[in-house]
Short mmCIF file of C-alpha atoms in Angstrom, two decimals:
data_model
loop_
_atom_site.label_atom_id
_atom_site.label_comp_id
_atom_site.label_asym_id
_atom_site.label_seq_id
_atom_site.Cartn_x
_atom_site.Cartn_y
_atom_site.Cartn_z
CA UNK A 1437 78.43 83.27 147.38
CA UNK A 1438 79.74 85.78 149.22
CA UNK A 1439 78.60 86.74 153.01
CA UNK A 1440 78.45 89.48 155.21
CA UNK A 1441 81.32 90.47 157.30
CA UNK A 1442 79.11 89.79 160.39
CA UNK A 1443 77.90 86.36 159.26
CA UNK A 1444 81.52 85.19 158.35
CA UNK A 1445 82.73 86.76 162.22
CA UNK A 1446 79.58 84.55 163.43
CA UNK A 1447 80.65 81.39 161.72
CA UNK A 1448 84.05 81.50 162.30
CA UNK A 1449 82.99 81.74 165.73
CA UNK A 1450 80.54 78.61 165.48
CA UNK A 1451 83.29 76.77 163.91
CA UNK A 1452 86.04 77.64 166.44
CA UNK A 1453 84.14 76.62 169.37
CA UNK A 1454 85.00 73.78 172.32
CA UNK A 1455 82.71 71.05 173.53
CA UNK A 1456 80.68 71.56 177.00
CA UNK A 1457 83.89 69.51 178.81
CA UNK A 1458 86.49 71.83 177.55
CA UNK A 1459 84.67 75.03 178.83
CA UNK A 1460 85.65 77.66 181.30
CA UNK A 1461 82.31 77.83 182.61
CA UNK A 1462 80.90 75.20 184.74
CA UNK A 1463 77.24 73.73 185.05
CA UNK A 1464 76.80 75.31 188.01
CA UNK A 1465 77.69 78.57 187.10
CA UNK A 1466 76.32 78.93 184.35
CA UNK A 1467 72.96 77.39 185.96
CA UNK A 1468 73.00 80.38 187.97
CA UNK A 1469 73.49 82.15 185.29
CA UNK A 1470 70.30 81.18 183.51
CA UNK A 1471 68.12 81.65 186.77
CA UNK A 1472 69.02 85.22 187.22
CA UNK A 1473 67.86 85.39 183.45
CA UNK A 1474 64.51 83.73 183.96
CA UNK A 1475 63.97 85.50 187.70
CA UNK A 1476 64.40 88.67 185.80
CA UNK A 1477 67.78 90.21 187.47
CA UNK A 1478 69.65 90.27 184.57
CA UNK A 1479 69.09 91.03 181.05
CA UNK A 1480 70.11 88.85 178.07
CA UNK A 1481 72.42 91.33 177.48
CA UNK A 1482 73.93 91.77 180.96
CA UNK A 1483 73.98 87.92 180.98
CA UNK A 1484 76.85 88.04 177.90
CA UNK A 1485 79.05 90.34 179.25
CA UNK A 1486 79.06 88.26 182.62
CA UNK A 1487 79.05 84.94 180.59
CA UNK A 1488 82.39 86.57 178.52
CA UNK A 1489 83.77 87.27 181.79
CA UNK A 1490 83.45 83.67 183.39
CA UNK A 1491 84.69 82.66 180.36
CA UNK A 1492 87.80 84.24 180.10
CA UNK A 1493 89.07 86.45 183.08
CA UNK A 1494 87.47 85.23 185.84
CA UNK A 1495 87.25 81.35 185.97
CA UNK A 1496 85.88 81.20 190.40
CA UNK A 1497 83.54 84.06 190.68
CA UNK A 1498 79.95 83.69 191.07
CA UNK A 1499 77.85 85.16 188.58
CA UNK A 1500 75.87 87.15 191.03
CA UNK A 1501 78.83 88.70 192.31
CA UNK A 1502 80.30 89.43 189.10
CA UNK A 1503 76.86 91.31 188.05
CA UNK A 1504 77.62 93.12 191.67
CA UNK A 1505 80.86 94.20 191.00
CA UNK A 1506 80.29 95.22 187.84
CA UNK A 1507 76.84 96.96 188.34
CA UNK A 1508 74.80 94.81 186.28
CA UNK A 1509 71.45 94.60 187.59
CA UNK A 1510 68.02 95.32 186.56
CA UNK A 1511 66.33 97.70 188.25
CA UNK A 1512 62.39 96.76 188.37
CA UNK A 1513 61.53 98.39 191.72
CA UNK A 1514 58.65 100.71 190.29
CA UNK A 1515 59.37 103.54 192.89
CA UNK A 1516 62.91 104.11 191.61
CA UNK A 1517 61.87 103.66 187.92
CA UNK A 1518 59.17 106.51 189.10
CA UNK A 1519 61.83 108.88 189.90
CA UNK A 1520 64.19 107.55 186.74
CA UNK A 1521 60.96 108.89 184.81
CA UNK A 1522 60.52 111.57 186.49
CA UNK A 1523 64.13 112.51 186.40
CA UNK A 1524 64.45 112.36 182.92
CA UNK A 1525 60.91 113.80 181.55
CA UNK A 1526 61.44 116.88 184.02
CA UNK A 1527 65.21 117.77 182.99
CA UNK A 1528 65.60 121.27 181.20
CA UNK A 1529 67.60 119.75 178.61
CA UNK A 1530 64.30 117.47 177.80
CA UNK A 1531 61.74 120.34 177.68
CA UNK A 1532 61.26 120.39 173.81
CA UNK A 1533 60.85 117.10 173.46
CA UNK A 1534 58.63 116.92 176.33
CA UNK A 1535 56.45 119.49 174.76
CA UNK A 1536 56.40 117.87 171.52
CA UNK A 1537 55.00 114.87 173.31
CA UNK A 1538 52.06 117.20 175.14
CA UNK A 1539 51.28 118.10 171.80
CA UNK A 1540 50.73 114.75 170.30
CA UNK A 1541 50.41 113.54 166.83
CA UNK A 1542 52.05 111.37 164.74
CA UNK A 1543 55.86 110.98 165.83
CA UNK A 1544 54.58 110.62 169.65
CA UNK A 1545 56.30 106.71 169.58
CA UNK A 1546 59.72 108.67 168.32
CA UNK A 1547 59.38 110.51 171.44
CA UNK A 1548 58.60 107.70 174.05
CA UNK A 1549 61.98 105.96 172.63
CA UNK A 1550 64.05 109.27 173.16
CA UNK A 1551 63.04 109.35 177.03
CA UNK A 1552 63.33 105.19 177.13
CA UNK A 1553 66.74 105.98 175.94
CA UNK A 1554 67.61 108.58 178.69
CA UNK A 1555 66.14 106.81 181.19
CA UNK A 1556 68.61 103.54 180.15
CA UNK A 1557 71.50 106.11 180.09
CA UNK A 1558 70.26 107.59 183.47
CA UNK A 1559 70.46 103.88 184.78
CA UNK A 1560 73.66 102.83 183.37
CA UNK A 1561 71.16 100.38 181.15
CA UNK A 1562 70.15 98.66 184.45
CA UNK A 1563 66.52 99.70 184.18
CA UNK A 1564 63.62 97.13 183.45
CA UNK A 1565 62.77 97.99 179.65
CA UNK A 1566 59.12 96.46 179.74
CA UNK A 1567 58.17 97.87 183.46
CA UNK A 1568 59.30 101.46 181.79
CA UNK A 1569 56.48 100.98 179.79
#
């Protein structure tokens, strides 16, 4: 049976992997890691990148300050997700689909994904997907 490019890369990866003791990353670490998951700072994806980072280029740094330097952090502070919005549903280059979404109808959820999508652009992906909403 033959599998999927992606699901061989996956396994390989499952099978090539070290125990908890032989890790980069230690519990303390990545325990902060997790809490800045479940306090809602970082996304699941932001979390990767920083875990990929502890992991192999920088072995000392915090996780907090690695999200710093780097920029990762959500934004969930409704005033400057107001003026994201705003921002993005005002700019000229949005004014036909902006219209299109006055009008209504059918493909109104194609439109509310477009200006999620700018606004994540806007934000550099740092903005709070669900408080967009």
């Amino acid at each position: 049976i033959g599998y999927g490019c992606a699901h061989e890369d996956k396994r390989a990866s499952l099978l090539n992997s070290i125990s908890v003791d032989q890790s980069t990353v230690d519990s303390q670490r990545l325990g902060l890691l997790v809490a800045m998951i479940a306090n809602g700072t970082l996304t699941t994806s932001m979390a990767k990148k920083i875990l990929t980072i502890m992991y192999k280029e920088d072995l000392s740094s915090s996780p907090r300050d690695i999200a710093t330097r780097n920029g990762w952090e959500v934004i969930s502070d409704m005033d400057v997700l107001l003026q994201l919005c705003t921002d993005v549903v005002h700019d000229p280059k949005n004014t036909k689909q902006l219209e299109q979404y006055r009008q209504g109808g059918k493909n109104t959820w194609k439109i509310e994904k477009f200006f999620v999508g700018k606004i994540m652009g806007q934000s550099n992906g740092n903005a709070h997907p669900e408080k967009m909403k």
